[in-house]
Short mmCIF file of C-alpha atoms in Angstrom, two decimals:
data_model
loop_
_atom_site.label_atom_id
_atom_site.label_comp_id
_atom_site.label_asym_id
_atom_site.label_seq_id
_atom_site.Cartn_x
_atom_site.Cartn_y
_atom_site.Cartn_z
CA MET A 1155 53.97 47.45 -41.16
CA THR A 1156 52.41 50.76 -40.65
CA LEU A 1157 52.71 53.09 -38.05
CA GLU A 1158 49.22 52.04 -36.79
CA THR A 1159 49.84 48.35 -36.22
CA LEU A 1160 53.27 49.23 -34.72
CA GLY A 1161 51.38 51.20 -32.06
CA TRP A 1162 48.87 48.29 -31.43
CA GLN A 1163 52.00 46.13 -31.41
CA GLY A 1164 53.51 48.19 -28.80
CA LEU A 1165 50.45 48.37 -26.71
CA VAL A 1166 50.37 44.37 -26.82
CA VAL A 1167 54.00 44.42 -25.48
CA LEU A 1168 53.09 46.87 -22.64
CA VAL A 1169 50.01 44.50 -21.66
CA VAL A 1170 52.15 41.46 -21.82
CA PHE A 1171 54.78 42.98 -19.54
CA GLY A 1172 52.16 44.28 -17.10
CA ILE A 1173 50.38 40.82 -17.16
CA SER A 1174 53.67 39.33 -16.34
CA LEU A 1175 54.17 41.48 -13.47
CA LEU A 1176 50.78 41.12 -12.09
CA ILE A 1177 50.83 37.28 -12.31
CA ALA A 1178 54.19 37.17 -10.53
CA THR A 1179 52.99 39.36 -7.74
CA TYR A 1180 49.96 37.27 -7.23
CA CYS A 1181 51.98 34.19 -7.62
CA THR A 1182 53.70 35.12 -4.10
CA TYR A 1183 50.06 35.28 -2.75
CA ALA A 1184 49.06 31.84 -4.17
CA GLU A 1185 52.29 30.11 -3.38
CA ARG A 1186 51.24 30.84 0.39
CA VAL A 1187 47.63 30.06 -0.08
CA ILE A 1188 48.38 26.82 -1.83
CA ALA A 1189 51.09 25.90 0.60
CA ALA A 1190 48.60 26.43 3.46
CA PHE A 1191 45.86 24.35 1.67
CA LEU A 1192 48.38 21.25 1.07
CA GLN A 1193 49.55 21.47 4.80
CA ASP A 1194 46.10 22.02 6.25
CA ARG A 1195 46.63 25.55 7.52
CA VAL A 1196 44.69 28.89 7.03
CA GLY A 1197 47.38 30.96 5.23
CA PRO A 1198 47.61 34.55 4.81
CA ASP A 1199 44.12 36.26 5.55
CA ARG A 1200 44.65 39.36 7.38
CA ALA A 1201 45.35 41.85 4.64
CA GLY A 1202 42.10 42.53 3.05
CA PRO A 1203 39.26 39.95 2.29
CA PHE A 1204 40.99 36.31 2.00
CA GLY A 1205 44.48 38.16 2.31
CA ILE A 1206 44.18 39.36 -1.23
CA VAL A 1207 46.09 42.56 -0.82
CA GLN A 1208 49.10 40.51 0.81
CA PRO A 1209 51.32 41.12 -1.93
CA LEU A 1210 51.01 44.80 -1.57
CA ALA A 1211 51.81 44.49 2.02
CA ASP A 1212 54.87 42.52 1.02
CA ALA A 1213 56.22 45.16 -1.35
CA VAL A 1214 55.76 47.91 1.42
CA LYS A 1215 57.58 45.71 3.70
CA LEU A 1216 60.40 44.98 1.32
CA PHE A 1217 60.67 48.71 -0.15
CA THR A 1218 60.92 49.91 3.29
CA LYS A 1219 63.57 47.41 4.63
CA GLU A 1220 67.16 48.55 4.94
CA GLU A 1221 69.40 48.51 1.95
CA PHE A 1222 72.67 46.65 2.97
CA PHE A 1223 75.92 46.02 1.33
CA PRO A 1224 78.25 43.55 2.49
CA SER A 1225 81.88 44.50 3.06
CA GLY A 1226 84.18 43.81 0.17
CA ALA A 1227 81.21 43.36 -2.08
CA ASN A 1228 81.52 44.49 -5.54
CA LYS A 1229 79.01 47.23 -5.53
CA ALA A 1230 78.24 47.78 -9.09
CA LEU A 1231 77.64 44.13 -9.79
CA PHE A 1232 75.88 43.75 -6.37
CA ILE A 1233 73.11 45.87 -7.83
CA PHE A 1234 73.64 44.76 -11.28
CA GLY A 1235 72.79 41.06 -10.61
CA PRO A 1236 69.14 41.18 -9.35
CA CYS A 1237 68.35 43.68 -12.34
CA LEU A 1238 69.95 41.35 -14.89
CA ALA A 1239 67.81 38.54 -13.36
CA MET A 1240 64.67 40.50 -13.69
CA ILE A 1241 65.57 41.76 -17.27
CA THR A 1242 66.29 38.26 -18.62
CA ALA A 1243 62.93 37.02 -16.89
CA LEU A 1244 60.93 39.36 -18.39
CA MET A 1245 62.26 39.49 -22.00
CA SER A 1246 61.30 36.05 -22.82
CA SER A 1247 57.37 36.54 -22.60
CA ALA A 1248 57.64 38.97 -25.76
CA VAL A 1249 57.32 35.94 -28.21
CA ILE A 1250 54.62 33.78 -26.59
CA PRO A 1251 51.37 33.83 -28.49
CA PHE A 1252 48.78 34.97 -25.93
CA GLY A 1253 46.09 34.70 -28.86
CA ASN A 1254 45.38 34.89 -32.56
CA ILE A 1255 44.72 38.03 -34.66
CA LEU A 1256 41.79 40.26 -33.61
CA GLN A 1257 40.25 41.79 -36.55
CA PHE A 1258 38.39 45.04 -36.47
CA GLY A 1259 37.68 46.01 -40.05
CA GLU A 1260 41.03 46.68 -41.60
CA THR A 1261 42.91 47.01 -38.13
CA ALA A 1262 44.47 43.56 -37.33
CA ILE A 1263 45.84 43.27 -33.82
CA ARG A 1264 48.26 40.12 -32.99
CA LEU A 1265 47.86 39.15 -29.30
CA GLN A 1266 51.54 38.34 -29.10
CA GLY A 1267 54.46 40.75 -28.53
CA ILE A 1268 56.69 40.16 -31.51
CA GLU A 1269 56.46 37.36 -34.26
CA ILE A 1270 59.96 36.17 -35.24
CA ASN A 1271 60.69 32.96 -37.18
CA VAL A 1272 63.29 31.81 -34.52
CA GLY A 1273 60.75 32.37 -31.45
CA MET A 1274 61.88 29.03 -30.09
CA LEU A 1275 65.52 29.96 -30.26
CA TYR A 1276 64.74 33.41 -28.61
CA VAL A 1277 63.15 31.83 -25.73
CA PHE A 1278 65.72 29.26 -25.49
CA GLY A 1279 68.56 32.05 -25.57
CA ILE A 1280 67.00 34.05 -23.02
CA VAL A 1281 66.66 31.23 -20.68
CA SER A 1282 70.17 30.52 -21.12
CA LEU A 1283 71.19 34.06 -20.03
CA GLY A 1284 68.80 33.78 -16.97
CA VAL A 1285 71.60 32.32 -14.83
CA TYR A 1286 73.79 35.52 -15.13
CA GLY A 1287 71.77 37.49 -12.68
CA ILE A 1288 72.25 34.65 -10.18
CA MET A 1289 75.79 34.35 -11.00
CA ILE A 1290 76.97 37.86 -10.81
CA GLY A 1291 74.76 38.45 -7.73
CA GLY A 1292 76.13 35.58 -5.89
CA TRP A 1293 79.75 36.43 -6.92
CA ALA A 1294 79.28 40.10 -6.02
CA SER A 1295 78.20 39.32 -2.62
CA ASN A 1296 81.77 38.34 -1.37
CA ASN A 1297 80.28 35.40 0.70
CA LYS A 1298 81.09 31.75 0.38
CA PHE A 1299 77.59 30.52 0.73
CA SER A 1300 76.47 33.08 -2.03
CA LEU A 1301 79.41 31.87 -4.18
CA LEU A 1302 78.44 28.20 -3.96
CA GLY A 1303 74.68 28.78 -4.58
CA ALA A 1304 75.83 31.03 -7.75
CA ILE A 1305 78.25 28.23 -8.90
CA ARG A 1306 75.42 25.67 -8.26
CA ALA A 1307 72.97 27.83 -10.43
CA ALA A 1308 75.57 27.78 -13.30
CA SER A 1309 76.43 24.01 -13.35
CA GLN A 1310 72.72 23.24 -12.91
CA ASN A 1311 71.61 25.48 -15.81
CA ILE A 1312 74.02 24.38 -18.09
CA SER A 1313 73.35 20.65 -17.44
CA TYR A 1314 69.83 20.81 -17.74
CA GLU A 1315 69.65 23.30 -20.85
CA LEU A 1316 71.14 20.30 -22.94
CA ALA A 1317 68.38 17.98 -22.16
CA MET A 1318 65.69 20.82 -22.58
CA GLY A 1319 67.31 21.61 -26.21
CA LEU A 1320 67.16 17.91 -26.88
CA ALA A 1321 63.65 17.74 -26.10
CA LEU A 1322 62.60 20.64 -28.21
CA ILE A 1323 64.49 19.35 -31.01
CA ALA A 1324 62.07 16.35 -31.18
CA VAL A 1325 58.98 18.97 -31.38
CA LEU A 1326 60.90 20.99 -34.25
CA MET A 1327 61.36 17.91 -36.11
CA MET A 1328 57.53 17.70 -36.33
CA SER A 1329 56.69 21.18 -36.53
CA GLY A 1330 59.34 22.05 -39.01
CA SER A 1331 59.17 25.87 -37.99
CA LEU A 1332 60.78 27.68 -35.06
CA SER A 1333 57.96 30.20 -34.58
CA LEU A 1334 55.87 29.61 -31.42
CA ARG A 1335 52.90 30.94 -33.51
CA ASP A 1336 53.17 28.35 -36.14
CA ILE A 1337 53.52 25.60 -33.56
CA THR A 1338 50.47 26.74 -31.88
CA LEU A 1339 48.47 26.96 -34.99
CA GLN A 1340 49.59 23.58 -36.27
CA GLN A 1341 47.98 21.76 -33.11
CA SER A 1342 44.48 22.47 -34.32
CA VAL A 1343 43.60 21.91 -37.90
CA PRO A 1344 39.83 22.91 -38.89
CA GLY A 1345 37.86 20.21 -39.98
CA GLU A 1346 39.75 17.11 -38.79
CA TRP A 1347 40.60 15.62 -35.58
CA HIS A 1348 44.14 16.85 -34.62
CA PHE A 1349 45.87 16.27 -31.32
CA TRP A 1350 48.08 18.52 -29.26
CA ASN A 1351 51.75 17.92 -29.12
CA ILE A 1352 51.68 16.20 -25.77
CA VAL A 1353 50.03 13.18 -27.46
CA LYS A 1354 52.77 12.86 -30.05
CA GLN A 1355 55.58 13.97 -27.54
CA PRO A 1356 54.70 12.49 -24.05
CA LEU A 1357 58.37 11.70 -23.31
CA GLY A 1358 59.67 14.99 -24.66
CA PHE A 1359 57.16 16.60 -22.48
CA ILE A 1360 58.22 14.84 -19.32
CA ILE A 1361 61.86 15.76 -20.14
CA PHE A 1362 61.00 19.44 -20.80
CA ILE A 1363 58.80 19.81 -17.54
CA VAL A 1364 61.72 18.41 -15.27
CA CYS A 1365 64.27 20.58 -17.08
CA ALA A 1366 61.79 23.75 -16.50
CA PHE A 1367 61.71 22.98 -12.73
CA ALA A 1368 65.75 22.89 -12.80
CA GLU A 1369 65.87 26.02 -15.06
CA THR A 1370 63.79 28.23 -12.77
CA ASN A 1371 65.56 26.81 -9.83
CA ARG A 1372 62.16 25.40 -8.34
CA THR A 1373 61.89 22.74 -5.59
CA PRO A 1374 62.96 19.87 -5.91
CA PHE A 1375 65.94 21.23 -7.71
CA ASP A 1376 66.32 24.51 -5.88
CA LEU A 1377 69.89 23.58 -4.74
CA PRO A 1378 71.23 27.25 -5.59
CA GLU A 1379 69.23 28.66 -2.89
CA CYS A 1380 69.17 25.50 -0.36
CA GLU A 1381 68.41 26.80 2.84
CA THR A 1382 69.50 23.65 4.86
CA GLU A 1383 73.20 23.75 3.33
CA LEU A 1384 74.01 27.23 2.07
CA VAL A 1385 71.94 29.67 4.38
CA GLY A 1386 70.09 31.40 1.53
CA GLY A 1387 72.16 30.54 -1.44
CA TYR A 1388 73.06 33.33 -3.76
CA HIS A 1389 70.75 35.75 -2.00
CA THR A 1390 72.17 35.24 1.39
CA GLU A 1391 73.51 38.86 1.49
CA TYR A 1392 70.52 40.45 -0.32
CA SER A 1393 68.20 42.46 1.63
CA SER A 1394 65.16 45.11 0.70
CA MET A 1395 63.88 45.29 -2.91
CA LYS A 1396 66.97 43.72 -4.48
CA MET A 1397 66.00 40.43 -2.57
CA GLY A 1398 62.56 41.13 -3.75
CA LEU A 1399 63.57 41.21 -7.32
CA TYR A 1400 65.21 37.79 -7.14
CA LEU A 1401 62.18 36.24 -5.69
CA PHE A 1402 59.92 38.07 -8.22
CA ALA A 1403 62.31 36.98 -11.06
CA GLU A 1404 61.77 33.52 -10.00
CA TYR A 1405 57.94 33.88 -10.22
CA VAL A 1406 58.23 35.57 -13.69
CA ASN A 1407 60.40 32.64 -14.94
CA VAL A 1408 57.65 30.29 -13.55
CA PHE A 1409 55.04 32.01 -15.37
CA VAL A 1410 57.07 31.99 -18.84
CA ALA A 1411 58.15 28.33 -18.48
CA SER A 1412 54.21 27.50 -17.81
CA ALA A 1413 53.39 29.54 -20.93
CA VAL A 1414 56.09 28.09 -23.07
CA MET A 1415 54.87 24.56 -22.03
CA SER A 1416 51.21 25.53 -22.67
CA VAL A 1417 52.30 26.62 -26.21
CA ILE A 1418 54.61 23.81 -26.99
CA TYR A 1419 52.80 20.83 -25.82
CA PHE A 1420 49.33 21.99 -24.92
CA GLY A 1421 47.97 23.76 -27.71
CA GLY A 1422 48.51 27.20 -26.59
CA PHE A 1423 45.27 29.26 -27.41
CA ASN A 1424 43.61 26.41 -28.93
CA PHE A 1425 40.45 24.76 -27.36
CA PRO A 1426 38.54 21.81 -28.50
CA PHE A 1427 35.68 22.63 -31.28
CA GLN A 1428 36.70 26.12 -31.70
CA TYR A 1429 36.14 25.72 -35.23
CA GLU A 1430 32.66 24.29 -34.86
CA LEU A 1431 31.63 27.07 -32.40
CA ARG A 1432 32.92 29.78 -34.91
CA GLU A 1433 30.81 28.31 -37.55
CA TRP A 1434 27.80 28.12 -35.32
CA LEU A 1435 28.33 31.63 -34.16
CA HIS A 1436 28.49 32.79 -37.68
CA SER A 1437 25.79 30.55 -39.36
CA ALA A 1438 23.29 30.00 -36.54
CA GLN A 1439 23.68 33.38 -34.60
CA GLY A 1440 24.08 35.51 -37.72
CA LEU A 1441 27.30 37.29 -36.48
CA SER A 1442 29.88 38.37 -39.05
CA VAL A 1443 32.87 36.59 -39.75
CA ASP A 1444 35.02 39.10 -37.94
CA ALA A 1445 32.75 39.04 -34.92
CA ALA A 1446 32.79 35.39 -34.82
CA GLN A 1447 36.49 35.07 -35.11
CA ASN A 1448 37.10 37.82 -32.39
CA ILE A 1449 35.05 35.82 -29.71
CA ILE A 1450 37.02 32.68 -30.75
CA VAL A 1451 40.21 34.67 -30.17
CA ILE A 1452 39.20 36.11 -26.98
CA LEU A 1453 38.09 32.61 -25.58
CA GLY A 1454 41.37 31.40 -26.80
CA VAL A 1455 43.31 34.12 -24.59
CA VAL A 1456 41.11 32.71 -21.71
CA THR A 1457 42.17 29.14 -22.51
CA ILE A 1458 45.82 29.88 -22.64
CA PHE A 1459 45.72 31.54 -19.18
CA ALA A 1460 43.72 28.72 -17.86
CA LYS A 1461 46.57 26.18 -18.90
CA ILE A 1462 49.25 28.85 -17.68
CA PHE A 1463 47.44 28.92 -14.23
CA ALA A 1464 47.19 25.13 -14.22
CA PHE A 1465 51.00 24.70 -14.83
CA ILE A 1466 51.78 27.49 -11.96
CA PHE A 1467 49.66 25.30 -9.88
CA PHE A 1468 51.42 22.18 -10.73
CA PHE A 1469 54.87 23.99 -9.91
CA MET A 1470 53.49 24.92 -6.59
CA TRP A 1471 51.88 21.65 -5.98
CA VAL A 1472 55.27 19.90 -6.52
CA ARG A 1473 57.49 22.54 -4.26
CA TRP A 1474 55.14 21.50 -1.31
CA THR A 1475 55.10 17.86 -1.84
CA LEU A 1476 58.61 16.66 -2.88
CA PRO A 1477 61.69 16.92 -1.07
CA ARG A 1478 64.87 18.49 -2.35
CA PHE A 1479 67.24 16.39 -4.30
CA ARG A 1480 71.03 15.81 -3.27
CA TYR A 1481 73.20 17.72 -5.64
CA ASP A 1482 74.98 14.68 -6.95
CA GLN A 1483 71.58 13.21 -7.73
CA LEU A 1484 70.49 16.19 -9.50
CA MET A 1485 73.55 15.80 -11.64
CA ARG A 1486 73.33 12.10 -12.23
CA LEU A 1487 69.65 12.77 -13.36
CA GLY A 1488 70.40 15.54 -15.71
CA TRP A 1489 73.37 13.70 -17.38
CA THR A 1490 72.95 10.18 -17.27
CA ILE A 1491 69.11 9.91 -17.54
CA LEU A 1492 67.50 12.93 -19.26
CA ILE A 1493 69.96 13.34 -21.99
CA PRO A 1494 70.00 9.64 -23.07
CA LEU A 1495 66.44 9.82 -22.90
CA ALA A 1496 66.06 12.86 -24.93
CA ILE A 1497 68.48 11.54 -27.85
CA PHE A 1498 66.05 8.28 -27.55
CA ASN A 1499 63.35 10.56 -28.04
CA ILE A 1500 64.81 12.17 -31.12
CA LEU A 1501 65.37 8.85 -32.62
CA LEU A 1502 61.91 7.50 -31.97
CA THR A 1503 60.34 10.83 -33.20
CA GLY A 1504 62.35 10.53 -36.54
CA GLY A 1505 61.38 6.85 -36.94
CA LEU A 1506 57.73 7.82 -36.43
CA ILE A 1507 58.02 10.36 -39.01
CA THR A 1508 59.72 8.44 -41.62
CA THR A 1509 57.28 5.59 -41.19
CA GLY A 1510 54.47 7.85 -41.32
CA ILE A 1511 52.81 7.36 -38.16
CA ILE A 1512 52.97 10.85 -37.24
CA PRO A 1513 51.51 12.74 -40.04
CA GLU A 1514 53.34 15.38 -41.93
CA ILE A 1515 52.27 18.66 -40.74
CA LYS A 1516 50.23 21.07 -43.00
CA GLN A 1517 50.78 24.90 -43.12
CA TRP A 1518 47.01 25.24 -43.42
CA TRP A 1519 46.60 28.83 -42.17
CA VAL A 1520 48.97 30.16 -45.05
CA SER A 1521 45.79 30.25 -47.38
CA SER A 1522 43.30 30.94 -44.49
CA PRO A 1523 41.66 33.98 -43.23
CA LEU A 1524 43.05 33.02 -39.99
CA GLY A 1525 46.70 33.30 -40.95
CA MET B 1098 73.97 53.24 -40.97
CA SER B 1099 73.55 55.28 -37.63
CA LEU B 1100 72.67 51.90 -36.04
CA PHE B 1101 75.71 50.20 -37.45
CA LEU B 1102 77.86 52.97 -36.32
CA PHE B 1103 76.45 52.83 -32.75
CA LEU B 1104 76.60 49.00 -32.67
CA SER B 1105 80.43 49.28 -33.95
CA PHE B 1106 81.06 51.70 -31.43
CA VAL B 1107 79.77 49.62 -28.56
CA ALA B 1108 81.18 46.43 -29.90
CA LEU B 1109 84.79 48.02 -29.99
CA LEU B 1110 84.40 49.56 -26.68
CA SER B 1111 83.45 46.51 -24.91
CA ALA B 1112 86.16 44.65 -26.68
CA LEU B 1113 88.63 47.13 -25.48
CA GLY B 1114 87.06 46.62 -21.91
CA VAL B 1115 88.00 42.99 -22.30
CA VAL B 1116 91.70 43.62 -22.66
CA LEU B 1117 91.70 46.67 -20.35
CA ALA B 1118 89.61 45.55 -17.34
CA LYS B 1119 91.79 44.65 -14.29
CA ASN B 1120 89.22 42.17 -12.85
CA PRO B 1121 88.81 39.05 -14.87
CA VAL B 1122 84.96 38.94 -14.07
CA HIS B 1123 84.43 42.41 -15.50
CA SER B 1124 86.55 41.12 -18.49
CA VAL B 1125 84.19 38.18 -19.15
CA LEU B 1126 81.06 40.47 -18.81
CA PHE B 1127 82.63 42.74 -21.43
CA LEU B 1128 83.18 39.84 -23.85
CA ILE B 1129 79.34 38.99 -23.25
CA LEU B 1130 78.48 42.42 -24.05
CA THR B 1131 80.77 42.05 -27.14
CA PHE B 1132 78.95 38.89 -28.18
CA PHE B 1133 75.59 40.77 -27.84
CA THR B 1134 76.68 43.61 -30.19
CA LEU B 1135 78.01 40.77 -32.86
CA SER B 1136 74.50 39.35 -32.52
CA ALA B 1137 72.84 42.57 -33.24
CA HIS B 1138 74.94 43.02 -36.27
CA TYR B 1139 73.60 39.80 -37.43
CA LEU B 1140 70.18 41.06 -37.04
CA THR B 1141 70.84 44.08 -38.92
CA LEU B 1142 71.96 41.65 -41.73
CA ASN B 1143 68.60 39.70 -41.38
CA ALA B 1144 70.65 36.74 -40.00
CA GLN B 1145 68.08 35.96 -37.27
CA PHE B 1146 69.27 32.37 -36.78
CA LEU B 1147 72.98 33.23 -36.61
CA ALA B 1148 72.07 36.04 -34.09
CA ALA B 1149 69.96 33.57 -31.77
CA VAL B 1150 72.65 30.81 -31.97
CA ASN B 1151 75.59 33.17 -31.28
CA ILE B 1152 73.62 34.15 -28.19
CA ILE B 1153 72.76 30.72 -27.17
CA VAL B 1154 76.17 28.93 -27.72
CA TYR B 1155 78.69 31.70 -26.84
CA ALA B 1156 76.75 34.17 -24.27
CA GLY B 1157 74.62 31.43 -22.85
CA ALA B 1158 76.96 28.40 -22.64
CA ILE B 1159 80.66 29.01 -23.17
CA MET B 1160 80.50 32.23 -21.30
CA VAL B 1161 78.77 30.85 -18.25
CA LEU B 1162 81.66 28.21 -18.01
CA PHE B 1163 84.15 31.04 -18.44
CA LEU B 1164 82.49 32.92 -15.50
CA PHE B 1165 82.17 29.63 -13.62
CA VAL B 1166 85.78 28.77 -13.75
CA ILE B 1167 87.01 32.43 -12.79
CA MET B 1168 84.74 32.59 -9.74
CA PHE B 1169 85.98 29.11 -8.78
CA LEU B 1170 89.89 30.14 -9.27
CA ASN B 1171 88.80 33.49 -7.29
CA LEU B 1172 91.41 35.34 -9.75
CA ASN B 1173 92.07 39.05 -8.76
CA GLU B 1174 94.96 41.50 -8.76
CA ASP B 1175 96.42 40.12 -5.86
CA THR B 1176 96.78 36.50 -7.26
CA GLU B 1177 97.42 37.76 -10.82
CA PRO B 1178 100.62 35.66 -11.89
CA HIS B 1179 103.24 38.20 -13.21
CA LYS B 1180 104.72 36.94 -16.42
CA PRO B 1181 108.13 37.44 -17.27
CA ALA B 1182 109.35 40.31 -19.64
CA LEU B 1183 110.36 38.26 -22.28
CA ALA B 1184 106.69 36.75 -22.48
CA LYS B 1185 105.32 40.11 -22.65
CA ILE B 1186 107.65 41.23 -25.48
CA ALA B 1187 106.94 38.16 -27.33
CA ALA B 1188 103.32 38.71 -27.06
CA ALA B 1189 103.66 42.27 -28.10
CA ILE B 1190 105.57 41.16 -31.37
CA ALA B 1191 103.23 38.16 -32.15
CA GLY B 1192 100.04 40.52 -31.69
CA GLY B 1193 101.71 43.48 -33.48
CA SER B 1194 102.50 41.30 -36.63
CA LEU B 1195 98.94 39.94 -36.47
CA LEU B 1196 97.60 43.45 -36.94
CA LEU B 1197 100.23 44.42 -39.59
CA ILE B 1198 99.02 41.37 -41.68
CA MET B 1199 95.68 42.07 -41.28
CA VAL B 1200 95.89 45.81 -42.05
CA ALA B 1201 97.89 44.92 -44.88
CA ALA B 1202 95.47 42.10 -46.15
CA LEU B 1203 92.41 44.52 -45.75
CA ARG B 1204 93.96 47.73 -47.09
CA GLY B 1205 93.03 47.16 -50.81
CA VAL B 1206 89.90 45.55 -50.27
CA GLN B 1207 86.95 47.23 -52.20
CA PRO B 1208 83.44 46.61 -50.60
CA VAL B 1209 81.57 44.54 -53.38
CA GLY B 1210 78.17 45.94 -53.69
CA TYR B 1211 75.10 43.82 -54.46
CA ASP B 1212 72.35 43.80 -56.80
CA ALA B 1213 69.19 44.85 -55.34
CA ASN B 1214 67.10 43.25 -58.09
CA THR B 1215 68.66 39.63 -57.72
CA PHE B 1216 69.73 39.80 -53.71
CA ASN B 1217 67.59 37.57 -51.64
CA SER B 1218 66.79 39.14 -48.65
CA GLN B 1219 65.57 35.76 -46.82
CA VAL B 1220 69.10 34.20 -47.14
CA GLY B 1221 69.95 34.40 -43.41
CA MET B 1222 66.54 33.08 -42.38
CA VAL B 1223 66.42 29.56 -40.61
CA ASP B 1224 64.93 27.64 -43.30
CA GLN B 1225 67.02 28.99 -46.26
CA LEU B 1226 70.01 28.26 -44.05
CA GLY B 1227 68.88 24.82 -43.53
CA LEU B 1228 68.52 24.10 -47.17
CA VAL B 1229 71.99 25.59 -47.89
CA LEU B 1230 73.53 23.47 -45.32
CA PHE B 1231 71.90 20.26 -45.82
CA LYS B 1232 72.05 20.34 -49.69
CA GLN B 1233 74.97 22.38 -50.81
CA TYR B 1234 77.18 21.87 -47.92
CA SER B 1235 76.26 18.40 -46.43
CA LEU B 1236 79.61 16.80 -46.52
CA PRO B 1237 81.46 19.73 -44.54
CA PHE B 1238 78.53 19.67 -42.10
CA GLU B 1239 78.84 15.81 -41.42
CA LEU B 1240 82.66 16.19 -41.22
CA ALA B 1241 82.12 18.92 -38.61
CA SER B 1242 79.38 16.82 -36.62
CA ILE B 1243 81.98 13.99 -36.61
CA LEU B 1244 84.76 16.11 -35.33
CA LEU B 1245 82.45 17.29 -32.46
CA LEU B 1246 81.46 13.92 -31.77
CA ALA B 1247 84.97 13.01 -31.22
CA ALA B 1248 85.76 15.90 -28.93
CA MET B 1249 82.51 14.77 -26.85
CA VAL B 1250 83.80 11.34 -26.53
CA GLY B 1251 87.30 12.48 -25.76
CA SER B 1252 85.96 14.84 -22.84
CA VAL B 1253 83.69 11.91 -21.67
CA MET B 1254 86.89 9.60 -21.51
CA LEU B 1255 88.85 12.31 -19.39
CA GLY B 1256 86.05 12.89 -17.19
CA LYS B 1257 85.39 9.21 -16.54
CA ARG B 1258 85.80 7.73 -13.13
CA GLU B 1259 88.92 5.33 -12.85
CA THR B 1260 88.24 1.86 -11.29
CA GLY B 1261 88.41 2.30 -7.46
CA GLU B 1262 88.22 6.26 -7.59
CA ARG B 1263 85.69 7.70 -5.27
CA ASN B 1264 85.15 11.46 -4.96
CA PHE B 1265 82.06 11.36 -2.36
#
């Protein structure tokens, strides 16, 4: 890797970082607007046109609030908790392929932070670390409600990680690769009908999305911050921007979970008839191969963000529609329904692959200019 | 080389922190840091799969359970059980003899170099590892999986509700 490509890749990482934060910021606004829409209210409309600068007003409010440390709190860990929640939330977007390769003459820019051949395991590892921020913050608050919230978060995350991993194994059996870029490219083969993974893995997708709700602590699984039982759960004692970081980390997690689902099950940056469009741009419109390819790549970026926004909307839709589960119901759902279903899904996928109903994946891009 | 020295320094320091920290929660956090530095060592050896799995299994699952239990028991300096002097002396002797054996065993070891022409740098990658595991070592792999299955069945048996027992 030359210094120039390294520089471009660094720029891509910075842009992904900025976009994650921007989307998380506007998720707070979207959440209120969608809640208002679903409850037939007006929602925030005071700050700027349609309330569009509401997130800035919120940030100013959070920054200017009093910093409060509860007595008997472990001060270092009390500060470390929200930082860790934010760090782990932001780390996982690094391996998400937001687009294919842009080609400018000799320079190739891959619209993905880092491409590693264990991309899926990386995301999974970071997601499993996400609970530390909540646990440490909840414990360091020296408050029984915070501690109960932290313990709930820990057991919930561990329980649902299992079903999530098992649902992913079924996808990996088909893809034969852990790289998220490979999994995206496999879902669209030029010149033939090829379906997204959702068609081959409907059961796996349902298991995965339920687990994603539990891992991001969103309603109906937001037991760690259950207001009706635990005051505010793990962030009861937090105020000011430390509280803001926890809320922010949740939205970044929602963004990353949406991105992962779009990539694994909904074809990532692929959209229907992209190769036909490229061919048309090249032959009928007289664009060069690179220019036609770059237009497809940019449309692909628009596509993946459309998919991500659709999933974020789904997260919010569910939040304002479904009531919260009871804790024992949550555990029973995870251990006695989702895990057996996921194991059944693995057996089913294995059977379908052996009988040839799910065709073998071709690594078509290895010998193609797209690779 | 400087990266290796830095990682080893952090690994040793955090491993010392596990033993020397007064608060058990701090000990667990130091242990997590130790696992991270070990994973970084695996990465420098080009073993990406091992690094990721080490993080997922140890830092992501086992240490969360450790932290969970320690938080539940609310262990701290006040409630720390004081062990009798005999136990401390026995532990010191056992640990010391282990150290002695390890130093004696590793004293004469010569680091084996590798041949740059024949060395396969992709050996730690996940597909290579899978081939080795399922072709060369398939019997030990299956045996280990049976062992894990037995452990899982045992834990389900222990955690199963007895007839007539109700917890809520």
